Amino acid sequence: MPPSDPLGTPGRRAFHHQPVLLREVMELLAPASGQLILDGTLGGGGHSEAMLRAGARVVGLDQDEEALAHAMQRLREFGDQFCAMHGNFRDFPRILSESGVGPVDAILLDLGVSSYQLDEPTRGFSFQKDGPLDARMNPRVGVSAADLVNTASAEELERIFREYGEEPRAHRYAQAVVKERNQQPIHTTLRLASIIEKCAGHSGGKRHPATRVFQALRMAVNDEMGALADVLRMAPKYLKPGGRLAIITFHSLEDRLVKQTLRHFSQPLLDRPEWPEPRPNPDFQLRLLTRRSIAPSEEEVRHNPRSRSARLRGAERLTSHVPY
Ligand SMILES: C[S@@+](CC[C@H](N)C(=O)[O-])C[C@H]1O[C@@H](n2cnc3c(N)ncnc32)[C@H](O)[C@@H]1O
């Protein structure tokens, strides 16, 4: 039996998630009394709690209502130093302005899903236990993984498996899924996992053959790359001068997008081969705080193996425009 949920939902696992790169995030953002911080991925509230203990006020956003309920419970001792809001971080300007919140001193994004989401079978993110094939962080919106698996074309499934899962057998797996769904629609996590396993021809090895497929479906149904592109485009404008942005990614595609976007915002001049000379960059408003991404220490990976692919990048809003 899983331990009972602190909110009392029968049969649910207790919420659990260990914040990754916590020390590094605290060093980068240096939260302090008098500051207002947006935690765009509240999750279990681990990063938020550390920032609240350092004296900052925190607005925590999550699109998962279960995460939100847990974090509100966990952080209730902080009273009105903490405020939780439901929504997608790609909508944060509207969500903040509806609550009368203006520019902030820091924004934290710790992307992906929490350990709770991954481990709770009813959420349909993983195939360790059987559950509905869902994988939405906000089950009230969008299409589920089952909808996608049962209706997308073989080409679309192949693209998703290849692009988001970096799955070398994307073509084969997409064909197998289409063949099986024609016999009977695929509604559960274990059925999909066994289709992939059968097609892969083995279940041994370090990783289950369906691991990348499940990751890919999760990224697709939650439009994770689209949401990240949106939030990155808007975040610098909502930082006070000198305000800081910290982003933790878990996937090379995400890290590349973060790296390229932060680099773009931190270049005073833009140059293209067809231009006679470099031109001022109208988006120039950040200074990079991390030339290279920061990875977790060996010790952290040993204690929390799920942190192994985490990468942290940060930038600071310029206090004034530097003359070109
Ligand atoms: C890795 S967990 C964050 C863990 C948190 N930092 C902690 O210390 O407990 C990511 C959380 O962000 C949420 N999330 C992911 N993408 C989101 C988005 N686009 N908008 C809002 N919340 C999102 C997920 O629901 C999940 O709860």
mmCIF file of C-alpha atoms and ligand atoms in Angstrom:
data_model
loop_
_atom_site.group_PDB
_atom_site.id
_atom_site.type_symbol
_atom_site.label_atom_id
_atom_site.label_comp_id
_atom_site.label_asym_id
_atom_site.label_seq_id
_atom_site.Cartn_x
_atom_site.Cartn_y
_atom_site.Cartn_z
ATOM 1 C CA MET A 1 0.000 0.000 0.000
ATOM 2 C CA PRO A 2 1.317 3.469 -0.805
ATOM 3 C CA PRO A 3 1.542 5.868 2.143
ATOM 4 C CA SER A 4 -1.638 7.912 2.440
ATOM 5 C CA ASP A 5 -1.900 11.307 0.827
ATOM 6 C CA PRO A 6 -1.543 14.247 3.242
ATOM 7 C CA LEU A 7 -4.687 15.758 1.732
ATOM 8 C CA GLY A 8 -6.598 12.624 2.573
ATOM 9 C CA THR A 9 -7.405 11.342 -0.921
ATOM 10 C CA PRO A 10 -7.943 7.617 -0.364
ATOM 11 C CA GLY A 11 -5.652 5.314 -2.346
ATOM 12 C CA ARG A 12 -3.368 8.161 -3.458
ATOM 13 C CA ARG A 13 0.350 8.180 -2.845
ATOM 14 C CA ALA A 14 1.801 10.762 -0.494
ATOM 15 C CA PHE A 15 3.136 13.732 -2.447
ATOM 16 C CA HIS A 16 6.877 13.401 -2.786
ATOM 17 C CA HIS A 17 9.451 15.328 -4.775
ATOM 18 C CA GLN A 18 13.002 16.275 -3.954
ATOM 19 C CA PRO A 19 13.978 19.710 -5.279
ATOM 20 C CA VAL A 20 16.946 19.455 -7.656
ATOM 21 C CA LEU A 21 19.956 21.774 -7.756
ATOM 22 C CA LEU A 22 18.545 23.531 -4.689
ATOM 23 C CA ARG A 23 21.820 25.024 -3.444
ATOM 24 C CA GLU A 24 22.730 26.166 -6.957
ATOM 25 C CA VAL A 25 19.319 27.801 -7.482
ATOM 26 C CA MET A 26 19.607 29.608 -4.133
ATOM 27 C CA GLU A 27 23.063 30.896 -5.055
ATOM 28 C CA LEU A 28 21.874 32.057 -8.463
ATOM 29 C CA LEU A 29 18.681 33.788 -7.340
ATOM 30 C CA ALA A 30 19.911 34.907 -3.902
ATOM 31 C CA PRO A 31 16.368 35.320 -2.511
ATOM 32 C CA ALA A 32 16.055 37.775 0.370
ATOM 33 C CA SER A 33 13.550 39.675 2.443
ATOM 34 C CA GLY A 34 11.771 42.392 0.460
ATOM 35 C CA GLN A 35 11.919 40.416 -2.782
ATOM 36 C CA LEU A 36 9.014 38.998 -4.763
ATOM 37 C CA ILE A 37 9.675 35.758 -6.649
ATOM 38 C CA LEU A 38 7.599 33.893 -9.198
ATOM 39 C CA ASP A 39 8.000 30.116 -8.936
ATOM 40 C CA GLY A 40 6.405 29.104 -12.241
ATOM 41 C CA THR A 41 6.624 25.371 -11.460
ATOM 42 C CA LEU A 42 5.585 25.125 -7.824
ATOM 43 C CA GLY A 43 5.320 21.292 -7.788
ATOM 44 C CA GLY A 44 5.966 19.964 -4.293
ATOM 45 C CA GLY A 45 6.983 23.451 -3.140
ATOM 46 C CA GLY A 46 10.588 22.487 -2.270
ATOM 47 C CA HIS A 47 12.300 25.400 -4.034
ATOM 48 C CA SER A 48 9.559 27.771 -2.886
ATOM 49 C CA GLU A 49 9.992 26.734 0.727
ATOM 50 C CA ALA A 50 13.717 27.485 0.638
ATOM 51 C CA MET A 51 13.074 30.910 -0.903
ATOM 52 C CA LEU A 52 10.370 31.664 1.671
ATOM 53 C CA ARG A 53 12.740 30.669 4.493
ATOM 54 C CA ALA A 54 15.259 33.124 3.053
ATOM 55 C CA GLY A 55 12.632 35.841 3.596
ATOM 56 C CA ALA A 56 11.313 36.388 0.045
ATOM 57 C CA ARG A 57 7.636 36.541 -0.861
ATOM 58 C CA VAL A 58 6.713 33.845 -3.383
ATOM 59 C CA VAL A 59 3.944 33.530 -5.938
ATOM 60 C CA GLY A 60 3.755 29.859 -6.915
ATOM 61 C CA LEU A 61 2.133 28.733 -10.142
ATOM 62 C CA ASP A 62 1.319 25.206 -11.269
ATOM 63 C CA GLN A 63 -1.053 23.779 -13.840
ATOM 64 C CA ASP A 64 -1.545 20.667 -11.726
ATOM 65 C CA GLU A 65 -4.257 21.127 -9.098
ATOM 66 C CA GLU A 66 -2.967 18.228 -6.996
ATOM 67 C CA ALA A 67 0.471 19.805 -6.801
ATOM 68 C CA LEU A 68 -1.062 23.139 -5.918
ATOM 69 C CA ALA A 69 -3.207 21.672 -3.111
ATOM 70 C CA HIS A 70 -0.189 19.897 -1.658
ATOM 71 C CA ALA A 71 2.072 22.952 -1.803
ATOM 72 C CA MET A 72 -0.568 25.189 -0.206
ATOM 73 C CA GLN A 73 -0.797 22.751 2.681
ATOM 74 C CA ARG A 74 2.969 22.447 3.013
ATOM 75 C CA LEU A 75 3.598 26.195 2.890
ATOM 76 C CA ARG A 76 0.626 27.389 4.966
ATOM 77 C CA GLU A 77 2.871 28.467 7.851
ATOM 78 C CA PHE A 78 4.143 31.313 5.646
ATOM 79 C CA GLY A 79 0.723 32.999 5.583
ATOM 80 C CA ASP A 80 0.500 35.818 3.056
ATOM 81 C CA GLN A 81 4.252 35.661 2.352
ATOM 82 C CA PHE A 82 3.155 32.873 -0.065
ATOM 83 C CA CYS A 83 0.399 32.775 -2.616
ATOM 84 C CA ALA A 84 -0.495 29.887 -4.966
ATOM 85 C CA MET A 85 -2.154 30.225 -8.351
ATOM 86 C CA HIS A 86 -3.447 27.683 -10.817
ATOM 87 C CA GLY A 87 -2.481 27.954 -14.463
ATOM 88 C CA ASN A 88 0.048 27.378 -17.202
ATOM 89 C CA PHE A 89 3.255 29.392 -16.890
ATOM 90 C CA ARG A 90 2.897 30.376 -20.542
ATOM 91 C CA ASP A 91 -0.052 32.556 -19.329
ATOM 92 C CA PHE A 92 1.829 34.071 -16.380
ATOM 93 C CA PRO A 93 1.553 37.738 -17.470
ATOM 94 C CA ARG A 94 -2.261 37.509 -17.503
ATOM 95 C CA ILE A 95 -2.421 35.441 -14.294
ATOM 96 C CA LEU A 96 -0.157 37.881 -12.431
ATOM 97 C CA SER A 97 -1.862 41.007 -13.702
ATOM 98 C CA GLU A 98 -5.329 39.652 -12.758
ATOM 99 C CA SER A 99 -4.002 39.417 -9.190
ATOM 100 C CA GLY A 100 -2.429 42.858 -9.318
ATOM 101 C CA VAL A 101 1.136 41.491 -9.285
ATOM 102 C CA GLY A 102 3.679 43.576 -11.222
ATOM 103 C CA PRO A 103 7.325 42.917 -12.155
ATOM 104 C CA VAL A 104 9.204 40.465 -9.942
ATOM 105 C CA ASP A 105 12.740 40.134 -8.567
ATOM 106 C CA ALA A 106 13.189 36.585 -9.835
ATOM 107 C CA ILE A 107 11.539 33.858 -11.864
ATOM 108 C CA LEU A 108 12.239 30.152 -11.337
ATOM 109 C CA LEU A 109 11.240 27.438 -13.801
ATOM 110 C CA ASP A 110 11.993 23.835 -12.830
ATOM 111 C CA LEU A 111 10.618 22.103 -15.900
ATOM 112 C CA GLY A 112 8.991 18.733 -16.439
ATOM 113 C CA VAL A 113 7.036 16.691 -13.940
ATOM 114 C CA SER A 114 7.381 15.935 -10.247
ATOM 115 C CA SER A 115 8.196 12.522 -8.804
ATOM 116 C CA TYR A 116 4.629 12.408 -7.488
ATOM 117 C CA GLN A 117 3.177 12.867 -10.963
ATOM 118 C CA LEU A 118 5.505 10.205 -12.367
ATOM 119 C CA ASP A 119 4.810 7.674 -9.634
ATOM 120 C CA GLU A 120 1.053 8.104 -9.220
ATOM 121 C CA PRO A 121 -0.514 5.452 -11.507
ATOM 122 C CA THR A 122 -3.831 7.309 -11.875
ATOM 123 C CA ARG A 123 -2.050 10.174 -13.650
ATOM 124 C CA GLY A 124 -0.878 7.956 -16.499
ATOM 125 C CA PHE A 125 2.678 9.306 -16.829
ATOM 126 C CA SER A 126 4.554 6.047 -16.395
ATOM 127 C CA PHE A 127 4.240 2.316 -16.935
ATOM 128 C CA GLN A 128 5.550 1.063 -13.592
ATOM 129 C CA LYS A 129 1.932 0.372 -12.624
ATOM 130 C CA ASP A 130 -1.188 0.164 -14.752
ATOM 131 C CA GLY A 131 -3.322 3.269 -15.134
ATOM 132 C CA PRO A 132 -5.255 5.317 -17.653
ATOM 133 C CA LEU A 133 -2.998 6.532 -20.481
ATOM 134 C CA ASP A 134 -3.363 10.254 -19.735
ATOM 135 C CA ALA A 135 -0.110 12.148 -18.902
ATOM 136 C CA ARG A 136 -1.702 15.604 -18.750
ATOM 137 C CA MET A 137 -0.459 17.899 -15.985
ATOM 138 C CA ASN A 138 -3.831 19.618 -16.174
ATOM 139 C CA PRO A 139 -6.353 16.854 -16.976
ATOM 140 C CA ARG A 140 -9.058 19.496 -17.618
ATOM 141 C CA VAL A 141 -7.476 20.745 -20.828
ATOM 142 C CA GLY A 142 -6.122 19.351 -24.081
ATOM 143 C CA VAL A 143 -5.975 15.781 -25.290
ATOM 144 C CA SER A 144 -4.750 12.791 -23.291
ATOM 145 C CA ALA A 145 -1.931 10.480 -24.352
ATOM 146 C CA ALA A 146 -4.601 7.867 -25.151
ATOM 147 C CA ASP A 147 -6.367 10.322 -27.501
ATOM 148 C CA LEU A 148 -3.073 10.973 -29.241
ATOM 149 C CA VAL A 149 -2.038 7.325 -29.484
ATOM 150 C CA ASN A 150 -5.437 6.290 -30.870
ATOM 151 C CA THR A 151 -5.974 9.093 -33.370
ATOM 152 C CA ALA A 152 -2.626 10.532 -34.588
ATOM 153 C CA SER A 153 -1.289 9.323 -37.928
ATOM 154 C CA ALA A 154 1.651 6.918 -37.970
ATOM 155 C CA GLU A 155 3.816 9.773 -39.332
ATOM 156 C CA GLU A 156 2.813 12.090 -36.496
ATOM 157 C CA LEU A 157 3.512 9.425 -33.844
ATOM 158 C CA GLU A 158 6.879 8.730 -35.436
ATOM 159 C CA ARG A 159 7.742 12.452 -35.363
ATOM 160 C CA ILE A 160 6.736 12.705 -31.689
ATOM 161 C CA PHE A 161 8.737 9.613 -30.679
ATOM 162 C CA ARG A 162 11.766 10.790 -32.662
ATOM 163 C CA GLU A 163 11.706 14.491 -31.790
ATOM 164 C CA TYR A 164 10.687 14.459 -28.116
ATOM 165 C CA GLY A 165 11.862 10.966 -27.207
ATOM 166 C CA GLU A 166 14.996 10.922 -29.393
ATOM 167 C CA GLU A 167 13.882 7.335 -30.020
ATOM 168 C CA PRO A 168 15.961 5.606 -32.733
ATOM 169 C CA ARG A 169 13.169 3.046 -33.308
ATOM 170 C CA ALA A 170 10.495 5.720 -33.736
ATOM 171 C CA HIS A 171 9.327 4.392 -37.096
ATOM 172 C CA ARG A 172 8.973 0.801 -35.912
ATOM 173 C CA TYR A 173 7.195 1.752 -32.700
ATOM 174 C CA ALA A 174 4.754 4.073 -34.474
ATOM 175 C CA GLN A 175 3.862 1.299 -36.933
ATOM 176 C CA ALA A 176 3.350 -1.174 -34.077
ATOM 177 C CA VAL A 177 1.072 1.243 -32.211
ATOM 178 C CA VAL A 178 -1.088 1.812 -35.292
ATOM 179 C CA LYS A 179 -1.345 -1.915 -35.999
ATOM 180 C CA GLU A 180 -2.362 -2.719 -32.408
ATOM 181 C CA ARG A 181 -4.860 0.120 -32.084
ATOM 182 C CA ASN A 182 -6.617 -1.151 -35.207
ATOM 183 C CA GLN A 183 -7.280 -4.402 -33.312
ATOM 184 C CA GLN A 184 -8.360 -2.626 -30.138
ATOM 185 C CA PRO A 185 -7.942 1.002 -28.919
ATOM 186 C CA ILE A 186 -5.096 1.567 -26.449
ATOM 187 C CA HIS A 187 -6.326 3.020 -23.151
ATOM 188 C CA THR A 188 -3.856 1.979 -20.474
ATOM 189 C CA THR A 189 -0.202 2.574 -19.685
ATOM 190 C CA LEU A 190 0.672 -1.115 -19.392
ATOM 191 C CA ARG A 191 -0.918 -2.009 -22.725
ATOM 192 C CA LEU A 192 1.141 0.630 -24.529
ATOM 193 C CA ALA A 193 4.294 -0.433 -22.658
ATOM 194 C CA SER A 194 3.767 -4.070 -23.635
ATOM 195 C CA ILE A 195 3.189 -3.152 -27.311
ATOM 196 C CA ILE A 196 6.523 -1.314 -27.339
ATOM 197 C CA GLU A 197 8.258 -4.084 -25.414
ATOM 198 C CA LYS A 198 6.988 -6.717 -27.849
ATOM 199 C CA CYS A 199 8.125 -4.636 -30.793
ATOM 200 C CA ALA A 200 11.566 -4.005 -29.219
ATOM 201 C CA GLY A 201 11.950 -7.746 -28.760
ATOM 202 C CA HIS A 202 13.413 -7.513 -25.253
ATOM 203 C CA SER A 203 12.643 -6.110 -21.836
ATOM 204 C CA GLY A 204 16.165 -6.307 -20.413
ATOM 205 C CA GLY A 205 18.756 -3.553 -20.365
ATOM 206 C CA LYS A 206 19.004 -0.573 -18.088
ATOM 207 C CA ARG A 207 15.959 1.200 -19.390
ATOM 208 C CA HIS A 208 12.577 -0.177 -20.319
ATOM 209 C CA PRO A 209 12.165 0.148 -24.111
ATOM 210 C CA ALA A 210 9.012 2.274 -23.602
ATOM 211 C CA THR A 211 10.773 4.947 -21.505
ATOM 212 C CA ARG A 212 11.438 7.339 -24.386
ATOM 213 C CA VAL A 213 7.975 6.797 -25.876
ATOM 214 C CA PHE A 214 6.293 7.782 -22.604
ATOM 215 C CA GLN A 215 8.522 10.835 -22.258
ATOM 216 C CA ALA A 216 7.718 11.854 -25.826
ATOM 217 C CA LEU A 217 3.960 11.492 -25.331
ATOM 218 C CA ARG A 218 4.110 13.537 -22.125
ATOM 219 C CA MET A 219 5.983 16.332 -23.858
ATOM 220 C CA ALA A 220 3.505 16.287 -26.740
ATOM 221 C CA VAL A 221 0.230 16.253 -24.781
ATOM 222 C CA ASN A 222 1.427 19.056 -22.519
ATOM 223 C CA ASP A 223 2.965 21.034 -25.419
ATOM 224 C CA GLU A 224 6.033 21.437 -23.210
ATOM 225 C CA MET A 225 8.286 22.932 -25.886
ATOM 226 C CA GLY A 226 5.582 25.418 -26.944
ATOM 227 C CA ALA A 227 4.956 26.528 -23.356
ATOM 228 C CA LEU A 228 8.695 26.915 -22.766
ATOM 229 C CA ALA A 229 9.175 29.029 -25.905
ATOM 230 C CA ASP A 230 6.293 31.296 -24.800
ATOM 231 C CA VAL A 231 7.492 31.792 -21.238
ATOM 232 C CA LEU A 232 11.087 32.443 -22.302
ATOM 233 C CA ARG A 233 9.975 35.107 -24.749
ATOM 234 C CA MET A 234 8.005 36.972 -22.066
ATOM 235 C CA ALA A 235 10.034 36.399 -18.886
ATOM 236 C CA PRO A 236 12.711 39.132 -19.297
ATOM 237 C CA LYS A 237 10.083 41.893 -19.541
ATOM 238 C CA TYR A 238 8.549 40.863 -16.208
ATOM 239 C CA LEU A 239 11.806 41.058 -14.285
ATOM 240 C CA LYS A 240 12.687 44.226 -12.407
ATOM 241 C CA PRO A 241 16.047 45.744 -13.429
ATOM 242 C CA GLY A 242 18.662 43.459 -11.840
ATOM 243 C CA GLY A 243 16.020 40.715 -11.471
ATOM 244 C CA ARG A 244 17.081 37.129 -12.150
ATOM 245 C CA LEU A 245 15.818 34.192 -14.131
ATOM 246 C CA ALA A 246 16.743 30.559 -13.346
ATOM 247 C CA ILE A 247 15.673 27.632 -15.487
ATOM 248 C CA ILE A 248 16.210 23.932 -14.844
ATOM 249 C CA THR A 249 15.747 21.643 -17.843
ATOM 250 C CA PHE A 250 15.753 17.848 -18.088
ATOM 251 C CA HIS A 251 15.908 17.330 -21.840
ATOM 252 C CA SER A 252 18.512 18.373 -24.412
ATOM 253 C CA LEU A 253 15.840 19.985 -26.618
ATOM 254 C CA GLU A 254 14.695 22.171 -23.720
ATOM 255 C CA ASP A 255 18.253 23.054 -22.740
ATOM 256 C CA ARG A 256 19.071 24.051 -26.320
ATOM 257 C CA LEU A 257 16.030 26.320 -26.503
ATOM 258 C CA VAL A 258 16.893 27.955 -23.162
ATOM 259 C CA LYS A 259 20.522 28.420 -24.178
ATOM 260 C CA GLN A 260 19.664 29.971 -27.542
ATOM 261 C CA THR A 261 16.956 32.240 -26.162
ATOM 262 C CA LEU A 262 19.052 33.547 -23.264
ATOM 263 C CA ARG A 263 21.949 34.094 -25.635
ATOM 264 C CA HIS A 264 19.712 36.052 -28.012
ATOM 265 C CA PHE A 265 18.453 38.302 -25.182
ATOM 266 C CA SER A 266 22.016 38.952 -24.014
ATOM 267 C CA GLN A 267 23.544 40.022 -27.332
ATOM 268 C CA PRO A 268 23.806 43.782 -27.823
ATOM 269 C CA LEU A 269 24.298 43.373 -31.558
ATOM 270 C CA LEU A 270 22.914 40.993 -34.149
ATOM 271 C CA ASP A 271 24.799 40.023 -37.265
ATOM 272 C CA ARG A 272 23.771 38.181 -40.407
ATOM 273 C CA PRO A 273 25.888 37.359 -43.460
ATOM 274 C CA GLU A 274 23.572 39.409 -45.701
ATOM 275 C CA TRP A 275 23.869 42.576 -43.562
ATOM 276 C CA PRO A 276 26.694 45.028 -44.333
ATOM 277 C CA GLU A 277 27.290 45.530 -40.597
ATOM 278 C CA PRO A 278 25.921 44.317 -37.246
ATOM 279 C CA ARG A 279 22.686 45.912 -36.051
ATOM 280 C CA PRO A 280 21.456 46.708 -32.535
ATOM 281 C CA ASN A 281 19.443 43.866 -31.029
ATOM 282 C CA PRO A 282 16.003 45.234 -30.035
ATOM 283 C CA ASP A 283 15.634 42.323 -27.561
ATOM 284 C CA PHE A 284 18.887 43.025 -25.728
ATOM 285 C CA GLN A 285 17.917 43.082 -22.037
ATOM 286 C CA LEU A 286 19.742 40.274 -20.222
ATOM 287 C CA ARG A 287 23.204 39.422 -18.928
ATOM 288 C CA LEU A 288 24.095 35.724 -18.778
ATOM 289 C CA LEU A 289 24.899 34.415 -15.294
ATOM 290 C CA THR A 290 25.896 30.951 -16.517
ATOM 291 C CA ARG A 291 28.131 30.659 -19.603
ATOM 292 C CA ARG A 292 27.791 26.876 -19.345
ATOM 293 C CA SER A 293 24.889 25.033 -17.821
ATOM 294 C CA ILE A 294 25.243 23.862 -14.227
ATOM 295 C CA ALA A 295 24.822 20.101 -13.637
ATOM 296 C CA PRO A 296 24.071 18.399 -10.302
ATOM 297 C CA SER A 297 27.003 17.181 -8.230
ATOM 298 C CA GLU A 298 27.825 13.487 -8.148
ATOM 299 C CA GLU A 299 26.587 13.447 -4.589
ATOM 300 C CA GLU A 300 23.201 14.863 -5.584
ATOM 301 C CA VAL A 301 22.850 12.313 -8.399
ATOM 302 C CA ARG A 302 23.729 9.547 -5.948
ATOM 303 C CA HIS A 303 21.037 10.697 -3.512
ATOM 304 C CA ASN A 304 18.470 11.566 -6.174
ATOM 305 C CA PRO A 305 19.079 9.681 -9.453
ATOM 306 C CA ARG A 306 16.220 11.611 -11.103
ATOM 307 C CA SER A 307 18.374 14.743 -10.937
ATOM 308 C CA ARG A 308 20.999 13.300 -13.320
ATOM 309 C CA SER A 309 19.784 15.038 -16.489
ATOM 310 C CA ALA A 310 19.034 18.383 -14.785
ATOM 311 C CA ARG A 311 20.787 21.467 -16.178
ATOM 312 C CA LEU A 312 20.531 24.958 -14.721
ATOM 313 C CA ARG A 313 20.959 28.225 -16.615
ATOM 314 C CA GLY A 314 20.458 31.767 -15.398
ATOM 315 C CA ALA A 315 20.412 35.369 -16.537
ATOM 316 C CA GLU A 316 19.926 38.822 -15.028
ATOM 317 C CA ARG A 317 17.877 41.714 -16.345
ATOM 318 C CA LEU A 318 20.126 44.652 -17.208
ATOM 319 C CA THR A 319 19.727 47.681 -15.004
ATOM 320 C CA SER A 320 19.955 49.953 -18.027
ATOM 321 C CA HIS A 321 20.642 49.563 -21.696
ATOM 322 C CA VAL A 322 24.359 49.370 -22.338
ATOM 323 C CA PRO A 323 25.457 51.684 -25.193
ATOM 324 C CA TYR A 324 26.415 49.691 -28.268
HETATM 325 C C1 LIG B 1 9.851 19.338 -11.534
HETATM 326 S S1 LIG B 1 8.327 19.807 -10.809
HETATM 327 C C2 LIG B 1 8.759 21.200 -9.816
HETATM 328 C C3 LIG B 1 9.231 20.815 -8.463
HETATM 329 C C4 LIG B 1 9.438 21.964 -7.515
HETATM 330 N N1 LIG B 1 10.449 22.883 -7.960
HETATM 331 C C5 LIG B 1 9.785 21.449 -6.122
HETATM 332 O O1 LIG B 1 10.845 21.797 -5.584
HETATM 333 O O2 LIG B 1 8.992 20.702 -5.550
HETATM 334 C C6 LIG B 1 7.537 20.618 -12.131
HETATM 335 C C7 LIG B 1 6.156 21.135 -11.799
HETATM 336 O O3 LIG B 1 5.846 22.118 -12.771
HETATM 337 C C8 LIG B 1 4.543 21.937 -13.237
HETATM 338 N N2 LIG B 1 4.538 22.412 -14.624
HETATM 339 C C9 LIG B 1 5.224 21.924 -15.675
HETATM 340 N N3 LIG B 1 4.966 22.634 -16.777
HETATM 341 C C10 LIG B 1 4.115 23.642 -16.402
HETATM 342 C C11 LIG B 1 3.507 24.718 -17.095
HETATM 343 N N4 LIG B 1 3.668 24.892 -18.393
HETATM 344 N N5 LIG B 1 2.738 25.573 -16.386
HETATM 345 C C12 LIG B 1 2.545 25.384 -15.042
HETATM 346 N N6 LIG B 1 3.070 24.368 -14.351
HETATM 347 C C13 LIG B 1 3.862 23.500 -15.011
HETATM 348 C C14 LIG B 1 4.257 20.454 -13.098
HETATM 349 O O4 LIG B 1 2.885 20.232 -12.946
HETATM 350 C C15 LIG B 1 5.060 20.106 -11.858
HETATM 351 O O5 LIG B 1 4.271 20.172 -10.695
#
